[in-house]
Structures are given as structure tokens and as C-alpha cells.
Coordinates of C-alpha atoms and ligand atoms in Angstrom, one line a residue:
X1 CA 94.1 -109.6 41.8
X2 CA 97.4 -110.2 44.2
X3 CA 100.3 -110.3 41.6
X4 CA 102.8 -113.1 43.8
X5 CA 106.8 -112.9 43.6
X6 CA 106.9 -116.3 42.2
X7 CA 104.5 -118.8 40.7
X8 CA 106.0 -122.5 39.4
X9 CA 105.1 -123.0 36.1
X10 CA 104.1 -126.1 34.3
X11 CA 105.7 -127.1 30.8
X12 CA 103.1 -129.2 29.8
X13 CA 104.7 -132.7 30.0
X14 CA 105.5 -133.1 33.6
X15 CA 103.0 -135.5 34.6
X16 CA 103.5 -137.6 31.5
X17 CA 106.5 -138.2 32.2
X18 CA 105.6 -138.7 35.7
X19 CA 103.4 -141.3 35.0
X20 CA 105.7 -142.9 32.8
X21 CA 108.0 -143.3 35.7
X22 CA 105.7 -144.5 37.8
X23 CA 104.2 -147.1 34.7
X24 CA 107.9 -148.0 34.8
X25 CA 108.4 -149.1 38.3
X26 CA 111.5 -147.0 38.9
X27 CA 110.8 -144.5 41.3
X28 CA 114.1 -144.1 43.2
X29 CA 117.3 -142.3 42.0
X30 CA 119.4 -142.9 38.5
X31 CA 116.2 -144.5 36.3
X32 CA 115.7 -143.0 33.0
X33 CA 114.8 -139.6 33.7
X34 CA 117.7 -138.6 35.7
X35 CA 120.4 -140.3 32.7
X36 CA 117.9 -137.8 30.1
X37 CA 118.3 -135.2 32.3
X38 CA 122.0 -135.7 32.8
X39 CA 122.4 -136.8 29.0
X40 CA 120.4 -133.5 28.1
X41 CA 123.0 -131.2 30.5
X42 CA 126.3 -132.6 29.3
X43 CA 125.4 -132.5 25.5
X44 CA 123.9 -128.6 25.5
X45 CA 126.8 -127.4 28.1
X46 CA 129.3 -129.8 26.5
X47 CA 130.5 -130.9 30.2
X48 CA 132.3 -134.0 30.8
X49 CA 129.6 -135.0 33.3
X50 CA 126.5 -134.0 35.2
X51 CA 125.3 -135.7 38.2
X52 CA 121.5 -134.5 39.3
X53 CA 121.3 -133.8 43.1
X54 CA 118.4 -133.2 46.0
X55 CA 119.5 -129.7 45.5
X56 CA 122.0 -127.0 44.7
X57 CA 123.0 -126.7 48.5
X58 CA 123.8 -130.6 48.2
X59 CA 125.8 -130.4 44.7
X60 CA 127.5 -127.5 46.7
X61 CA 128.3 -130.1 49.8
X62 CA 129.5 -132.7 47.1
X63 CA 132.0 -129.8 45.9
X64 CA 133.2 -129.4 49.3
X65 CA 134.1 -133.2 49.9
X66 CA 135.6 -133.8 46.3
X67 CA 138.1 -130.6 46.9
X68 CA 139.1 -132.3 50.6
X69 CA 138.1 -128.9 52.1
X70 CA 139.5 -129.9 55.8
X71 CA 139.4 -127.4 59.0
X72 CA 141.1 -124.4 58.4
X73 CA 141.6 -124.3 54.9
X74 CA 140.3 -120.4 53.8
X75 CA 137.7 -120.5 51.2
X76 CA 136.8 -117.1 49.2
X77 CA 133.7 -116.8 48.6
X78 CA 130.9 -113.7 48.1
X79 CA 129.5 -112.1 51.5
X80 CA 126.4 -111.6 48.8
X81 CA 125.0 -114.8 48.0
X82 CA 122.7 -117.4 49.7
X83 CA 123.9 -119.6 52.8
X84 CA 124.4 -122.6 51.4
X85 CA 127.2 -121.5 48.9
X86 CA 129.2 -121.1 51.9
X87 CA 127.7 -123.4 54.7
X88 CA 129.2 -126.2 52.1
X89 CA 132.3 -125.3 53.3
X90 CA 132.1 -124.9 56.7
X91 CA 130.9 -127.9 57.1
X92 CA 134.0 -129.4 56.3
X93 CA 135.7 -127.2 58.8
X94 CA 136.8 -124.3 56.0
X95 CA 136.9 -120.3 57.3
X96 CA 135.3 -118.2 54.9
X97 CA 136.8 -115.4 53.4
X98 CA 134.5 -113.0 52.3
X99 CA 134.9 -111.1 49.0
X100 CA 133.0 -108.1 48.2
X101 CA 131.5 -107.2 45.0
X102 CA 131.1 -105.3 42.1
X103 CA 128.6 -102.1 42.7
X104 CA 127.5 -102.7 38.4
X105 CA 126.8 -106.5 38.4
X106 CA 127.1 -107.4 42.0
X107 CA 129.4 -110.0 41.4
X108 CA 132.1 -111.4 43.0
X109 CA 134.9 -108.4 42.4
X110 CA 137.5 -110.2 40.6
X111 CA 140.2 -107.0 41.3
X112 CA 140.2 -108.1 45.2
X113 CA 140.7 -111.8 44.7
X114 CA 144.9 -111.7 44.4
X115 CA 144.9 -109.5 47.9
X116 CA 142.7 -112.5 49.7
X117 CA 145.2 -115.1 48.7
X118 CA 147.5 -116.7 51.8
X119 CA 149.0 -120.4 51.8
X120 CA 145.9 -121.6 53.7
X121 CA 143.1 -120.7 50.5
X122 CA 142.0 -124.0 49.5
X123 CA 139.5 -122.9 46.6
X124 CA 137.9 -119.9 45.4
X125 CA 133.7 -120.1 44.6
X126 CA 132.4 -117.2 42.2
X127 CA 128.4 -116.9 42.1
X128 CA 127.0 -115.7 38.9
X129 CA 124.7 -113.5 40.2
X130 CA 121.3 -113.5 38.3
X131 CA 122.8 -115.5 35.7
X132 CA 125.1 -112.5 34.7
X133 CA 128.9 -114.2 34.4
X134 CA 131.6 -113.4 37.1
X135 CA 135.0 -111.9 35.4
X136 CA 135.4 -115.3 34.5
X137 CA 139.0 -114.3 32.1
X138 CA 140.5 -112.2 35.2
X139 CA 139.6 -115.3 37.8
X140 CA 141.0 -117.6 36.1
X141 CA 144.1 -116.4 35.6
X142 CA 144.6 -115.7 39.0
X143 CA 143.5 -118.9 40.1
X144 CA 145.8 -120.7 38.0
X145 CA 148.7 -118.8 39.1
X146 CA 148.3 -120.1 42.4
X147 CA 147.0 -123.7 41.5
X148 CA 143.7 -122.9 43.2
X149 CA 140.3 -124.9 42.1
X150 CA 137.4 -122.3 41.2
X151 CA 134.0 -123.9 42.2
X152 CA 131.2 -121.5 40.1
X153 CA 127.9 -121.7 42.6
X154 CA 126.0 -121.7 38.7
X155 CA 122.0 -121.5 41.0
X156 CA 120.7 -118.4 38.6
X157 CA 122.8 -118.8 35.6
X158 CA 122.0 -122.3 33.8
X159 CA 122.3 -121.6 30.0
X160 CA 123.5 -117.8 30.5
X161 CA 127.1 -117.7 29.0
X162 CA 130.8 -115.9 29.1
X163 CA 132.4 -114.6 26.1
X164 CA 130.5 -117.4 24.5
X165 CA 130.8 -120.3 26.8
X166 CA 128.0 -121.6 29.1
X167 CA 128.5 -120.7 32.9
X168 CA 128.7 -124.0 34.6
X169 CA 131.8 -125.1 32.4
X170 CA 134.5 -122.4 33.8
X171 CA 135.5 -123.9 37.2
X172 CA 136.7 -127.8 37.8
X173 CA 132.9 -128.0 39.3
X174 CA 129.7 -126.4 39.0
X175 CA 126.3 -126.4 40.7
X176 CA 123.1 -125.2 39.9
X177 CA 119.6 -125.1 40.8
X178 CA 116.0 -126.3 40.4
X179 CA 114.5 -124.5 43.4
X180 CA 110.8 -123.5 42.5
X181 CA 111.9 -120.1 41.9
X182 CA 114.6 -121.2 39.5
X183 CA 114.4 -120.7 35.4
X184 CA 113.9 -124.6 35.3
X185 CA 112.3 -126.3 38.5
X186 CA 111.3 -129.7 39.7
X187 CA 110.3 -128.0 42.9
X188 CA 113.4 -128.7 45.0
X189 CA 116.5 -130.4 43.2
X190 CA 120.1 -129.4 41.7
X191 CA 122.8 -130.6 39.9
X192 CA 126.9 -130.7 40.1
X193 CA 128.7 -130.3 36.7
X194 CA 131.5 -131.8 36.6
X195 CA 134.3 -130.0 34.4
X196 CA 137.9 -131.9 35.6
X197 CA 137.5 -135.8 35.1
X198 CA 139.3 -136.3 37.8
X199 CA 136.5 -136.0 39.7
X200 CA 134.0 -138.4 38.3
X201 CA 134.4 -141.4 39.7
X202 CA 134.7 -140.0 43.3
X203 CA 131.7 -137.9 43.0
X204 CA 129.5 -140.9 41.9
X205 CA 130.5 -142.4 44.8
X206 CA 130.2 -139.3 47.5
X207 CA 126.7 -139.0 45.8
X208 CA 125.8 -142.7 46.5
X209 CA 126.0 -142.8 50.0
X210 CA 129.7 -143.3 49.9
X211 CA 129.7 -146.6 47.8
X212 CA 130.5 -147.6 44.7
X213 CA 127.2 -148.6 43.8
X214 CA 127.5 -147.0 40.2
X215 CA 130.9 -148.9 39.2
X216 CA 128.9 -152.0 40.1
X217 CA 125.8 -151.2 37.5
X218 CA 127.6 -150.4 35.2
X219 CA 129.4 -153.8 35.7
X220 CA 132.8 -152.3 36.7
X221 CA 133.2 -154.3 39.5
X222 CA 130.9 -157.4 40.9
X223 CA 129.9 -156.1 44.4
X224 CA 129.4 -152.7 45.9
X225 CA 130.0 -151.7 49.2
X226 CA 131.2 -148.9 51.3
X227 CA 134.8 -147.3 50.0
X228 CA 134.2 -143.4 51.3
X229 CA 132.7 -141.1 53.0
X230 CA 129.7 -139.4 51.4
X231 CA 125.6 -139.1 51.6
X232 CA 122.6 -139.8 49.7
X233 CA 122.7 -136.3 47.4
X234 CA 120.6 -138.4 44.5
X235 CA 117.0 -137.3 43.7
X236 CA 114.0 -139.9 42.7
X237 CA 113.4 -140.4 39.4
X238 CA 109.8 -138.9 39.8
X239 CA 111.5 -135.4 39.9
X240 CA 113.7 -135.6 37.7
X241 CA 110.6 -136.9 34.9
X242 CA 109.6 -133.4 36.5
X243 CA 112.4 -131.5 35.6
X244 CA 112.7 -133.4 32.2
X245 CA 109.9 -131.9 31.2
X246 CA 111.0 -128.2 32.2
X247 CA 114.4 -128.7 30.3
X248 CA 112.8 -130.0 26.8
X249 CA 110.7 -127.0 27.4
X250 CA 114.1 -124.9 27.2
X251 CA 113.4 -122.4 24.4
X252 CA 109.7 -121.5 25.6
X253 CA 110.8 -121.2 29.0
X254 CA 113.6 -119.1 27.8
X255 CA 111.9 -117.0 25.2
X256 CA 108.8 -115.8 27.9
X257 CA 111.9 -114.8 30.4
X258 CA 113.5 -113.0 27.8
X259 CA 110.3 -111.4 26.9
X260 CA 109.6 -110.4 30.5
X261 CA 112.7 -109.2 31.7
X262 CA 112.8 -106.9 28.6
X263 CA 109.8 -105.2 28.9
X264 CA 110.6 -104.3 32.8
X265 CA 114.0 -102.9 31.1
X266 CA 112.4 -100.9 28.4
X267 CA 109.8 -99.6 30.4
X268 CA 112.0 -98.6 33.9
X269 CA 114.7 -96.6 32.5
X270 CA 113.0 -93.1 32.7
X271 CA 111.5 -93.7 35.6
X272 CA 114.8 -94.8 37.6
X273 CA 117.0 -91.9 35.9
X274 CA 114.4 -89.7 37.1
X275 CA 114.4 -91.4 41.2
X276 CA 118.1 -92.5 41.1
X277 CA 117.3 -96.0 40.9
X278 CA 119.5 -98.3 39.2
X279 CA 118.7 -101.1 36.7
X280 CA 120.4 -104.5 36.3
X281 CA 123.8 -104.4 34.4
X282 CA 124.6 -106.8 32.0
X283 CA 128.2 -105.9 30.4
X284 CA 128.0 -107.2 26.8
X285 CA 130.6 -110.3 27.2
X286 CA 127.6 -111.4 28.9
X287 CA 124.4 -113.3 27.6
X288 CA 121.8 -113.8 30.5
X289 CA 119.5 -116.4 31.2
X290 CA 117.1 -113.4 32.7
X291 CA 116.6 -115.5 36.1
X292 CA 115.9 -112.5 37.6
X293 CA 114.7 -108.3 37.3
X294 CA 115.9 -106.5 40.3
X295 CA 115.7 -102.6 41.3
X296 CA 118.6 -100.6 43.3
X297 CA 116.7 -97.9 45.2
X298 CA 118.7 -94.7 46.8
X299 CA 118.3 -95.9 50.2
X300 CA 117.2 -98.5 52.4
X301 CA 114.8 -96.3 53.6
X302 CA 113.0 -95.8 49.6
X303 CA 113.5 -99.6 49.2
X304 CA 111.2 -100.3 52.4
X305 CA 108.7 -97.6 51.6
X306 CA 108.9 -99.2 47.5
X307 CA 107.9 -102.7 49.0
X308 CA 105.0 -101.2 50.8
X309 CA 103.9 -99.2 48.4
X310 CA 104.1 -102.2 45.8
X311 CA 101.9 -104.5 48.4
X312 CA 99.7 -101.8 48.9
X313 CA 98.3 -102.2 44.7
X314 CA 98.6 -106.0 46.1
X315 CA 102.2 -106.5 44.5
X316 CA 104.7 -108.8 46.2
X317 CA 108.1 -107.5 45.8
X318 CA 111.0 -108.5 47.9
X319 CA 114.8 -108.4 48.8
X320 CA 117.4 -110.4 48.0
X321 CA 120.9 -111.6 50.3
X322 CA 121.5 -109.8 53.8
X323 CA 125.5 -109.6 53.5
X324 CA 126.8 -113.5 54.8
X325 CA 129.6 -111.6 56.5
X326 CA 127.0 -109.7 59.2
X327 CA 125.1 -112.8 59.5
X328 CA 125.3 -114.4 63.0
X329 CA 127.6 -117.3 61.8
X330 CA 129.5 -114.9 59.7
X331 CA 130.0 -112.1 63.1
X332 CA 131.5 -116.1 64.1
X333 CA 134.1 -115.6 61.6
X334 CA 135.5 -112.5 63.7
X335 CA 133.2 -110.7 60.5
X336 CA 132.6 -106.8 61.1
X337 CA 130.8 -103.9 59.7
X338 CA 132.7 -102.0 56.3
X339 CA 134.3 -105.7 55.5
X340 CA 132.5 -105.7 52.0
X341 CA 131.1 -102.3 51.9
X342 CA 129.5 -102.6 48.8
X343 CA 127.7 -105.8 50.0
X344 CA 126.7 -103.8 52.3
X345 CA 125.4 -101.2 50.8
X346 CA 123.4 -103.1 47.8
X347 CA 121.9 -105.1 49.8
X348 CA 119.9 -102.7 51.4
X349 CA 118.5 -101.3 48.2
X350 CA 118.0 -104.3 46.0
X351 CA 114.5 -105.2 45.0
X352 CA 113.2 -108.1 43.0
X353 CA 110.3 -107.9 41.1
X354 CA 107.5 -110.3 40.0
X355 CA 109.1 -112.5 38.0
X356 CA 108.1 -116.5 36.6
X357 CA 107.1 -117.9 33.2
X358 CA 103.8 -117.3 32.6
X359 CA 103.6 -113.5 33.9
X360 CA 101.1 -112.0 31.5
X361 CA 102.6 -108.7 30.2
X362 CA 99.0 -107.0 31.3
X363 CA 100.0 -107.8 35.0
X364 CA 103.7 -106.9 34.3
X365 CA 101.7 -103.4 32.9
X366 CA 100.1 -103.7 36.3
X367 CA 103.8 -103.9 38.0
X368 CA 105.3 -100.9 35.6
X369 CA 102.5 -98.7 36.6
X370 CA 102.6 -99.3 40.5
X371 CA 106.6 -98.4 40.1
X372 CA 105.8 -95.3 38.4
X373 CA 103.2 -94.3 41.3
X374 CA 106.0 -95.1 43.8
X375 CA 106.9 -91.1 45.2
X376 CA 110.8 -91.6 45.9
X377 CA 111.0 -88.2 47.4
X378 CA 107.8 -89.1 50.1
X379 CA 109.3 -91.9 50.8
X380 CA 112.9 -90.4 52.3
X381 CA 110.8 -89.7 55.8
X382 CA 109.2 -92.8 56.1
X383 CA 111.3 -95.0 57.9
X384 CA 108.2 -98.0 58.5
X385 CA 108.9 -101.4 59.1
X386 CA 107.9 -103.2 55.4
X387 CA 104.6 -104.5 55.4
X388 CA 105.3 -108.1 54.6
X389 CA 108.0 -107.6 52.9
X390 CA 110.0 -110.3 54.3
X391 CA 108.9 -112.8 52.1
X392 CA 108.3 -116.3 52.6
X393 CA 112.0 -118.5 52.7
X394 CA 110.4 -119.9 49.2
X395 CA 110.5 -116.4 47.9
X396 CA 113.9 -115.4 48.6
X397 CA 115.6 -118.1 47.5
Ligands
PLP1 C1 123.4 -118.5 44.8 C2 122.7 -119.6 45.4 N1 123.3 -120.8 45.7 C3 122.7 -121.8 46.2 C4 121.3 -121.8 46.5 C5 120.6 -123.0 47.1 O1 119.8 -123.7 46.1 P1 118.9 -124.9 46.5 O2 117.7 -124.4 47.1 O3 118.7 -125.7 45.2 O4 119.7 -125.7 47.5 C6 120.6 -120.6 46.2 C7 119.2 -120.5 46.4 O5 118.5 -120.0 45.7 C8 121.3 -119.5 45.6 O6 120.7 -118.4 45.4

């Protein structure tokens, strides 16, 4: 039996809620679903405002336009992280400047942030990789001493938390994720979190096409019509009855992950002392929403052989971010080789694993024994092309 990268996973209210939509006869944005869903956000993160979006790359786009990013303003921002985190941006006519990261939690390195700094940065954007927080303490600072906005890009880390407090509420905005292969899914969707009321009313309005169609239902003012720029970044209620479903389901869905991610931990450790693989860090200021279990292999060469080997006992494994700054738009950038080295290097040797809701523990067994099989030493003169390994797009989001 093929064991697949990702699988979405049903709650067990989804189409209940669905129907009840439907049986309501609101099927487009903002019905009663989406204020649940939004209701349900603020109260557990304690955020003075969530707005559900078509996706996290949208929420992102939102972020952009509420911070005026306008052309040439610098933006520092992750080389590892997906292309919408900084697409955002340049879309508004921002240069990126690309921050390497941390070779324990490959996260945004918080100790090369001050040296990036020049009169034309116009915001900073951490990314919580796997959920596991940024130096949020050591960020912040800085960022306040130069009266910069922090924007966290929040897609793995919903409900994983900083010295006690929820990523999502650190930065003036926040955006996460539903993607398929997120913790919580309504198949494709996101959210902005909205931290500094200043923002609220504009982003309503940016999400609504630019007009201030929400002022007018909520009888603010007794016409709406077109009073900025923006776009249509809300999502039908039918999703969001979807997603409702996924985030009452909160503590299941959290408790399998847990359950999953642990038992890769416990049962890897030998065998990655014994190869010189590395497992994921998680410093203790830390609590993870385990999004995600990933493998650092010695080499690039060992982490192609791995993904073979793995689809070979019919196991789909695959890589994560190829570094932003070598990308082609990043080369655009005037990007070059050894600009994030350790970007560079980690992303040639990280490996995900299997990893969704209902994975039974006998095919994670299945996983764990297909690892230990993998011959590290072999693998150093086998310099194939992966078989399959590239993923689908789905997967590697
Ligand atoms: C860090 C990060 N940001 C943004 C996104 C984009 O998310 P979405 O597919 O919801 O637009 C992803 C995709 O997984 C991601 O990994």
C-alpha cells in the first residue's frame, strides 16, 4: 500500500455544516460561517481581529497594501520560505532583502537582522518555520528601535506559541494558512490577523474589492461604493462551513499530530546519530503545533538517494523550499550564490516525511522501518536524479 506525503482529512462535520450553508441561502463571502470562523480565531488567539481570506498568499498581498509597501522600499524577508511570502511584496514594487537562517530551527536568523537595516527597509516578515517561533524577543526589539512593522508569514504555525503567546499575535499583522496540507484545511483558504487596530477598517475594505461594503452592513454608513484600491481576497461561505468544522475539531486534530510527530522523534534519534542526520529542533521557549516532521541528511547527494529509497517500499517523501534568493526572480534581484549560505545548504538536505491526521502509527511503523533500511554510506556514490521525488505543487506547499 503507497503511503502518500499528504492526505486531507475530514473532521466529521464538514458537510453539515456545508449543507447548512447551502439550506441557508448564503453561499458567498462573510455569512455565518466565516463570522464563527473569525469569532473562533480572535477569541482563542486573543487578536483584535481576523479576516478569513482565499488564501495565505492573498492575506500576505492584503499585508503588503495595508503597510503602503511602494517601489523600492527593501523588505527583509527569509530566502527559505515559499514564494508567496515574498511575491506579496514585490508586487507592490518592494526589493527583497534576503535573510538567512538559523542552521537549528531554520528560521529567520534574528542576529543578522540589525546589519540588513538601511533608510529604505519598509518592514521586516519572519516565517515560523514548521510552526516553531522565530526569536520573536530579539526581533522585536530591533524592530522597534527602528519603528519598523514585523509582518509574521504564521502558514505552519496556527496555535504553536512563543514564551507563551500564540504566533500570529507578535507582528502588527499575521497570516496563515488552510492549504490542504495545512494542520486545519478548507482545501485552499487563509486568514490575516490583525494585531494593530489601525488597520481594521482599511483591511475590510482592501479585502472587499476596495469598498466599504462592510461599514455599510454594519449600518455605518448608508451606501457603499468604491473609496480604495484593493481586490476580492474574501472566501465563500461554503469553505469556510468547511474549515469551521476543522477548527472545532482543534484538540483531535492537534492531539493525532502530536501523537505522530512524536513517535517519528522517538523512534529516529538512533538512527540519525548513527548516519549524521539531523532531527527537527524545537528550543524549549517553543510549543509546536507539529505541522510538520522533516529529516536533514549529510548531503544532497544521501537526501536524493533517501527519497528513492523511500519510493522504492512505495513511500512518498519530499523536499521542502529551493533558497528564494537563487530562484530566477530572486538571480533578478542582482541574488548570488553564498548570499544565505545556510539556506543554501539546508535546503539541499531537508526531507519531509509522511505526515496528515489520520496516519495510522502501523504505516508510520512502515515509514520508521524504510528509514532504518536507508544505507547512508551506499548512498554517497549515487548521484541519480530522484525518482519522483519532485512532488506534486500540492505536496510542497
Ligand atoms: C510559509 C508559507 N507562506 C505562504 C504559503 C502560501 O499559502 P497558501 O497556499 O494558503 O497561499 C505557504 C504555502 O504553504 C507557505 O509555506
Amino acid at each position: 500500500m503507497h503511503i502518500p506525503f499528504n492526505r486531507p482529512f475530514f473532521s466529521g462535520k464538514e458537510f453539515e455544516f456545508i449543507q447548512e450553508a447551502i439550506a441557508g441561502w448564503h453561499l458567498s463571502g462573510d455569512g455565518k460561517f466565516t463570522k464563527r470562523c473569525q469569532a473562533l480565531l480572535e477569541n482563542e488567539l486573543g487578536i483584535a481581529k481576523a479576516l478569513l481570506t482565499t488564501s495565505c498568499t492573498h492575506a500576505l498581498e492584503m499585508a503588503a497594501l495595508l503597510l503602503d509597501i511602494t517601489p523600492g522600499d527593501e523588505v527583509i524577508i527569509p530566502s527559505f520560505t515559499f514564494g508567496s511570502t515574498i511575491n506579496a511584496f514585490v508586487l507592490r514594487g518592494a526589493q527583497p532583502v534576503f535573510i538567512d537562517v538559523r542552521p537549528d530551527t531554520l528560521n529567520f536568523n534574528e542576529t543578522k537582522l540589525e546589519g540588513l537595516i538601511t533608510p529604505r527597509t519598509k518592514a521586516i516578515v519572519v516565517v515560523h518555520y514548521a510552526g516553531v517561533a522565530c526569536e520573536m524577543d530579539t526581533i522585536l526589539k530591533v524592530a522597534r528601535r527602528y519603528e519598523l512593522p514585523v509582518v509574521e508569514d504564521n502558514a505552519h504555525g496556527l496555535f504553536g506559541k512563543y514564551r507563551g503567546q500564540y504566533l500570529g499575535t507578535f507582528g502588527c499583522l499575521a497570516t496563515q494558512s488552510f492549504h490542504e496540507t495545512k494542520n486545519f484545511t478548507c482545501g485552499e483558504g487563509g486568514a490575516l490577523l490583525i494585531n494593530d487596530p489601525q488597520y481594521i477598517e482599511r483591511a475590510e475594505i482592501i479585502r472587499e474589492k476596495g469598498t466599504n461594503r462592510s461599514l455599510f452592513f454594519r449600518g455605518q454608513v448608508d451606501k457603499y461604493t468604491w473609496v480604495d484600491i484593493g481586490s476580492s481576497y474574501l472566501p465563500s461561505d461554503i469553505l469556510a462551513a468547511f474549515l469551521y468544522a476543522q477548527l472545532q475539531a482543534k484538540e483531535d486534530i492537534q492531539s493525532r499530530r502530536k501523537r505522530i510527530w512524536n513517535y517519528y522523534n522517538a523512534h529516529l534519534g538512533d538512527w540519525a546519530a548513527s548516519v549524521g542526520a539531523q532531527l527537527p529542533s524545537v528550543p524549549e521557549e517553543c510549543k509546536q503545533p507539529y505541522h510538520m516532521y522533516y529529516l536533514l541528511l549529510p548531503t544532497l547527494e544521501q537526501r536524493t538517494a533517501f527519497i528513492n529509497h523511500l519510493n522504492a517500499h512505495n513511500i512518498n517523501s519530499v523536499f521542502h523550499y529551493l533558497p528564494l534568493h537563487l530562484s530566477k526572480m530572486g538571480r533578478q534581484f542582482g541574488c548570488k550564490e553564498g548570499d544565505c549560505p545556510v539556506t543554501e545548504n539546508v535546503s539541499d538536505r531537508l526531507v519531509r516525511l509522511p505526515f496528515y491526521n489520520d496516519l495510522a502509527e502501523s504505516d508510520q511503523a512502515r515509514v520508521v522501518a524504510a528509514v532504518k533500511t536507508f544505507d547512508c554510506q551506499e548512498s554517497c556514490v549515487s548521484k541519480a536524479a530522484p525518482v519522483n521525488a519532485r512532488a506534486t505543487s500540492d505536496d510542497v506547499l
